[in-house]
Amino acid sequence: LHSRPVAINYGTKGVYIAAGSNNGFMHMVRDSDGVEAWGFMPRAVMPKLATLAAGSATTPVHPYLVDGAPTQYIYDANGDGNIGAGDKVYLYFGLRRGGTSYYALDVSDPETPKLLWRIDKSGQFAELGQTWSTPRVGRMLFGGSTTPRPVLIFAGGYDTNKDNVLGSTVIGTNDSMGNAIFVVNAETGALIWKAVKGASAGYSSGAYSHPQMNDSMPADVLALDTDGNGLLDRIYAGDTGGVMWRVDMASSNQSNWIVTPVLSVGRHASGFSGS
């Protein structure tokens, strides 16, 4: 219902279109003849297929499956516009209402996809909510390296706690998931850095904590190159409590990355009545 298609130009191999659907697949369709080349179904959505097929009146809530929009990353080594030997094309997507996972597919050969990596709501990604935030891809410096590498940036997602406020006299409560921002290695899925809720503001062991990060972040992030050097160095992300967050990443050392709330127009704003 919410996945947006993305067109991938392989040059002499043609254009392919990727889009998710609520029958459980991420589809890859040839633009030349409109025929599907393949479909990938994540294991995480398979248990919902029986409910979807039954269409039972006792299950009024529509089961969402692959509901997230894909993002592409293209590495064309010689810049000739044709994807060939040594070039890379990766496809990334979350499940939105369908679940709490992100997936990366190696689609360098558009007819033969490979699972590159998967991120689940566990371990270093325990703060993930429903994966609504469409990943943003770019290049940046991290780990003290002077060599730019591709990264994927996304917000923590949606906490269905926010579904339960209709009819309430209070607009929203603090969330237990989704209140985070993640930067990961686009090739491996390894966590590079994250921002999460914590007792005090500061960096420790790969994470920046902030005590005001109370609300889930389902929106897409805005990732910027503010100095024009071709590398990402700033992120903006909004949350469901009406706070806009800014992440400054001018250094290649993650311990120097800083998170700041720059705008509050929701339930945390001064004078907000909560109704």
Short mmCIF file of C-alpha atoms in Angstrom, two decimals:
data_model
loop_
_atom_site.label_atom_id
_atom_site.label_comp_id
_atom_site.label_asym_id
_atom_site.label_seq_id
_atom_site.Cartn_x
_atom_site.Cartn_y
_atom_site.Cartn_z
CA LEU A 1 0.00 0.00 0.00
CA HIS A 2 2.86 2.40 0.79
CA SER A 3 5.85 1.12 -1.20
CA ARG A 4 7.05 3.52 -3.90
CA PRO A 5 8.75 2.05 -7.00
CA VAL A 6 12.32 2.90 -7.92
CA ALA A 7 13.78 2.69 -11.45
CA ILE A 8 17.32 1.31 -11.82
CA ASN A 9 19.21 2.12 -15.03
CA TYR A 10 21.71 -0.60 -15.99
CA GLY A 11 22.69 1.09 -19.26
CA THR A 12 22.95 -1.49 -22.05
CA LYS A 13 21.12 -4.04 -19.87
CA GLY A 14 18.09 -1.79 -19.75
CA VAL A 15 15.98 -0.30 -16.96
CA TYR A 16 14.45 -2.36 -14.16
CA ILE A 17 11.79 -1.27 -11.68
CA ALA A 18 11.74 -2.43 -8.05
CA ALA A 19 8.67 -2.16 -5.82
CA GLY A 20 7.30 -3.87 -2.74
CA SER A 21 3.79 -5.29 -2.49
CA ASN A 22 1.38 -6.66 0.08
CA ASN A 23 1.48 -10.17 -1.33
CA GLY A 24 4.85 -10.37 0.43
CA PHE A 25 7.37 -9.69 -2.33
CA MET A 26 9.93 -7.14 -3.38
CA HIS A 27 9.47 -7.31 -7.14
CA MET A 28 11.95 -6.58 -9.93
CA VAL A 29 10.27 -5.87 -13.29
CA ARG A 30 11.89 -5.33 -16.68
CA ASP A 31 10.93 -2.00 -18.16
CA SER A 32 11.47 -3.35 -21.68
CA ASP A 33 8.62 -5.88 -21.63
CA GLY A 34 6.87 -5.36 -18.27
CA VAL A 35 7.69 -8.91 -17.19
CA GLU A 36 8.76 -9.66 -13.63
CA ALA A 37 12.37 -10.89 -13.50
CA TRP A 38 12.06 -12.13 -9.92
CA GLY A 39 10.40 -11.61 -6.54
CA PHE A 40 12.03 -11.81 -3.11
CA MET A 41 9.92 -12.71 -0.07
CA PRO A 42 11.43 -12.01 3.39
CA ARG A 43 10.96 -14.79 5.94
CA ALA A 44 9.62 -12.19 8.39
CA VAL A 45 6.39 -11.74 6.41
CA MET A 46 5.68 -15.40 5.59
CA PRO A 47 3.56 -16.10 8.70
CA LYS A 48 1.04 -13.48 7.52
CA LEU A 49 0.32 -15.16 4.19
CA ALA A 50 -2.36 -17.48 5.58
CA THR A 51 -4.25 -14.54 7.10
CA LEU A 52 -3.99 -12.60 3.85
CA ALA A 53 -5.23 -15.56 1.80
CA ALA A 54 -8.13 -16.35 4.14
CA GLY A 55 -9.48 -12.80 4.13
CA SER A 56 -11.39 -13.67 7.29
CA ALA A 57 -14.10 -11.30 8.53
CA THR A 58 -12.81 -12.00 12.04
CA THR A 59 -9.53 -10.32 11.08
CA PRO A 60 -10.60 -6.80 10.09
CA VAL A 61 -7.08 -5.35 10.19
CA HIS A 62 -5.34 -5.75 6.84
CA PRO A 63 -2.05 -7.68 7.21
CA TYR A 64 0.81 -5.60 5.83
CA LEU A 65 3.77 -7.42 4.29
CA VAL A 66 6.49 -5.73 2.15
CA ASP A 67 5.15 -2.21 2.67
CA GLY A 68 8.37 -0.16 2.55
CA ALA A 69 9.87 1.81 -0.34
CA PRO A 70 13.21 0.65 -1.83
CA THR A 71 16.38 2.70 -2.22
CA GLN A 72 19.19 2.01 -4.69
CA TYR A 73 22.97 2.37 -4.48
CA ILE A 74 24.96 2.25 -7.74
CA TYR A 75 28.75 2.03 -8.01
CA ASP A 76 29.81 2.49 -11.63
CA ALA A 77 33.60 2.11 -11.45
CA ASN A 78 34.47 3.72 -14.78
CA GLY A 79 31.45 6.04 -14.96
CA ASP A 80 30.37 4.85 -18.41
CA GLY A 81 26.70 4.47 -17.45
CA ASN A 82 26.74 0.70 -17.99
CA ILE A 83 26.67 -1.77 -15.10
CA GLY A 84 29.21 -4.47 -15.87
CA ALA A 85 32.08 -6.38 -14.29
CA GLY A 86 33.34 -4.68 -11.13
CA ASP A 87 30.26 -2.47 -10.80
CA LYS A 88 27.74 -2.80 -7.98
CA VAL A 89 24.01 -2.19 -7.57
CA TYR A 90 22.43 -2.67 -4.15
CA LEU A 91 18.75 -2.42 -3.23
CA TYR A 92 17.63 -1.57 0.33
CA PHE A 93 14.17 -1.62 1.87
CA GLY A 94 12.26 -1.85 5.14
CA LEU A 95 8.85 -3.39 5.78
CA ARG A 96 7.00 -0.31 7.12
CA ARG A 97 3.74 -1.67 8.65
CA GLY A 98 4.92 -5.14 7.69
CA GLY A 99 7.58 -5.56 10.36
CA THR A 100 10.76 -4.42 12.06
CA SER A 101 13.51 -5.47 9.60
CA TYR A 102 15.66 -3.93 6.88
CA TYR A 103 17.01 -5.88 3.90
CA ALA A 104 19.83 -5.35 1.41
CA LEU A 105 19.92 -7.19 -1.92
CA ASP A 106 22.85 -7.35 -4.32
CA VAL A 107 21.19 -6.78 -7.69
CA SER A 108 24.35 -6.09 -9.67
CA ASP A 109 23.02 -8.75 -12.03
CA PRO A 110 19.40 -7.64 -12.41
CA GLU A 111 18.27 -11.18 -13.24
CA THR A 112 20.05 -12.90 -10.33
CA PRO A 113 19.57 -11.22 -6.93
CA LYS A 114 21.52 -12.17 -3.81
CA LEU A 115 20.73 -11.40 -0.18
CA LEU A 116 23.50 -9.05 0.97
CA TRP A 117 22.44 -8.61 4.62
CA ARG A 118 19.48 -8.29 6.96
CA ILE A 119 18.94 -6.14 10.06
CA ASP A 120 16.42 -7.27 12.68
CA LYS A 121 15.13 -5.72 15.87
CA SER A 122 17.75 -7.32 18.10
CA GLY A 123 21.24 -6.75 19.50
CA GLN A 124 22.65 -3.38 18.44
CA PHE A 125 19.35 -2.64 16.67
CA ALA A 126 17.04 -3.40 19.60
CA GLU A 127 15.60 0.14 19.39
CA LEU A 128 14.06 -0.48 15.96
CA GLY A 129 10.31 -0.03 15.60
CA GLN A 130 8.30 -0.76 12.48
CA THR A 131 10.73 0.11 9.67
CA TRP A 132 8.89 3.07 8.12
CA SER A 133 11.96 5.23 7.47
CA THR A 134 13.10 4.84 3.85
CA PRO A 135 16.91 4.41 3.96
CA ARG A 136 19.11 7.19 2.62
CA VAL A 137 22.36 6.15 0.96
CA GLY A 138 25.53 8.18 0.51
CA ARG A 139 29.27 8.27 1.16
CA MET A 140 31.06 9.53 4.22
CA LEU A 141 34.13 9.17 6.42
CA PHE A 142 33.92 7.09 9.59
CA GLY A 143 36.14 5.04 11.87
CA GLY A 144 38.96 7.55 11.49
CA SER A 145 39.43 6.52 7.84
CA THR A 146 40.40 8.97 5.09
CA THR A 147 38.71 6.81 2.45
CA PRO A 148 35.00 7.55 1.86
CA ARG A 149 32.71 4.53 2.09
CA PRO A 150 29.00 4.01 1.36
CA VAL A 151 26.63 4.26 4.31
CA LEU A 152 22.93 3.80 4.90
CA ILE A 153 21.05 6.16 7.21
CA PHE A 154 17.56 5.65 8.62
CA ALA A 155 15.48 6.63 11.63
CA GLY A 156 14.27 4.13 14.23
CA GLY A 157 10.77 3.76 12.83
CA TYR A 158 7.26 3.69 14.25
CA ASP A 159 6.02 2.55 17.65
CA THR A 160 2.41 1.30 17.43
CA ASN A 161 1.96 2.86 20.87
CA LYS A 162 1.04 5.93 18.84
CA ASP A 163 -1.95 4.04 17.35
CA ASN A 164 -3.62 3.99 20.75
CA VAL A 165 -4.23 7.68 21.43
CA LEU A 166 -7.51 8.19 19.56
CA GLY A 167 -10.13 9.45 21.99
CA SER A 168 -7.53 10.17 24.64
CA THR A 169 -7.29 13.58 26.27
CA VAL A 170 -3.49 13.36 26.05
CA ILE A 171 -1.78 13.53 22.66
CA GLY A 172 0.86 10.86 22.74
CA THR A 173 3.08 9.25 25.34
CA ASN A 174 6.74 8.29 25.40
CA ASP A 175 7.64 5.40 23.09
CA SER A 176 9.68 2.31 23.90
CA MET A 177 10.89 1.71 20.34
CA GLY A 178 11.68 3.67 17.20
CA ASN A 179 13.21 6.61 19.09
CA ALA A 180 16.62 6.29 17.45
CA ILE A 181 18.74 7.19 14.41
CA PHE A 182 21.07 4.66 12.76
CA VAL A 183 24.09 4.88 10.45
CA VAL A 184 25.24 1.52 9.05
CA ASN A 185 27.82 0.24 6.60
CA ALA A 186 25.91 0.00 3.31
CA GLU A 187 27.92 -3.04 2.16
CA THR A 188 27.83 -5.14 5.34
CA GLY A 189 24.93 -3.81 7.43
CA ALA A 190 27.29 -3.37 10.39
CA LEU A 191 26.35 -0.60 12.80
CA ILE A 192 28.61 2.45 12.55
CA TRP A 193 26.80 4.76 14.97
CA LYS A 194 23.39 5.33 16.51
CA ALA A 195 21.53 7.92 18.57
CA VAL A 196 19.19 6.63 21.30
CA LYS A 197 17.42 7.77 24.44
CA GLY A 198 19.67 7.88 27.51
CA ALA A 199 19.96 9.39 30.96
CA SER A 200 22.28 12.16 29.78
CA ALA A 201 23.65 13.61 26.54
CA GLY A 202 26.91 12.09 25.38
CA TYR A 203 28.72 9.39 23.39
CA SER A 204 29.73 5.94 24.61
CA SER A 205 30.45 2.60 22.89
CA GLY A 206 29.10 3.47 19.45
CA ALA A 207 25.97 5.28 20.63
CA TYR A 208 25.08 8.88 21.36
CA SER A 209 22.45 9.18 24.09
CA HIS A 210 20.04 12.05 24.63
CA PRO A 211 17.48 12.26 27.47
CA GLN A 212 14.85 14.04 25.33
CA MET A 213 14.68 11.37 22.62
CA ASN A 214 11.28 10.13 23.79
CA ASP A 215 9.29 9.62 20.58
CA SER A 216 9.47 7.21 17.66
CA MET A 217 10.81 8.45 14.32
CA PRO A 218 8.90 6.97 11.36
CA ALA A 219 9.77 9.71 8.85
CA ASP A 220 12.52 9.54 6.24
CA VAL A 221 15.67 11.36 7.32
CA LEU A 222 17.28 14.20 5.37
CA ALA A 223 20.99 13.53 4.86
CA LEU A 224 23.09 16.48 3.64
CA ASP A 225 26.52 17.41 2.34
CA THR A 226 26.78 20.91 3.80
CA ASP A 227 30.30 21.77 2.60
CA GLY A 228 30.06 20.46 -0.98
CA ASN A 229 32.83 17.87 -0.74
CA GLY A 230 30.59 14.98 -1.85
CA LEU A 231 30.38 13.43 1.63
CA LEU A 232 27.41 13.39 4.01
CA ASP A 233 28.00 15.38 7.19
CA ARG A 234 24.56 16.28 8.60
CA ILE A 235 21.23 14.56 9.27
CA TYR A 236 17.81 15.96 10.10
CA ALA A 237 15.15 13.65 11.55
CA GLY A 238 11.70 14.41 12.95
CA ASP A 239 9.84 12.46 15.63
CA THR A 240 6.18 11.85 16.49
CA GLY A 241 6.40 14.24 19.44
CA GLY A 242 7.04 17.23 17.18
CA VAL A 243 10.81 17.50 17.73
CA MET A 244 13.27 18.01 14.88
CA TRP A 245 16.73 16.53 15.53
CA ARG A 246 20.02 17.50 13.91
CA VAL A 247 23.09 15.25 13.77
CA ASP A 248 26.44 16.90 12.99
CA MET A 249 29.06 14.50 11.58
CA ALA A 250 31.89 16.76 10.39
CA SER A 251 34.56 14.46 11.88
CA SER A 252 35.53 10.96 10.69
CA ASN A 253 35.56 9.95 14.36
CA GLN A 254 32.06 8.92 15.48
CA SER A 255 32.74 9.92 19.07
CA ASN A 256 32.65 13.55 17.87
CA TRP A 257 29.22 13.28 16.23
CA ILE A 258 26.66 15.37 18.12
CA VAL A 259 22.84 15.18 18.32
CA THR A 260 20.82 18.34 19.01
CA PRO A 261 17.07 19.02 19.18
CA VAL A 262 16.63 22.15 17.05
CA LEU A 263 12.84 22.58 16.96
CA SER A 264 9.90 21.52 19.13
CA VAL A 265 6.36 22.13 17.87
CA GLY A 266 4.45 19.22 19.38
CA ARG A 267 3.59 17.82 22.80
CA HIS A 268 6.92 18.88 24.31
CA ALA A 269 6.60 22.52 23.23
CA SER A 270 6.15 25.10 25.98
CA GLY A 271 2.48 25.91 26.55
CA PHE A 272 1.18 22.84 24.70
CA SER A 273 -2.18 21.84 26.23
CA GLY A 274 -2.15 18.16 25.27
CA SER A 275 -5.62 18.17 23.76
#
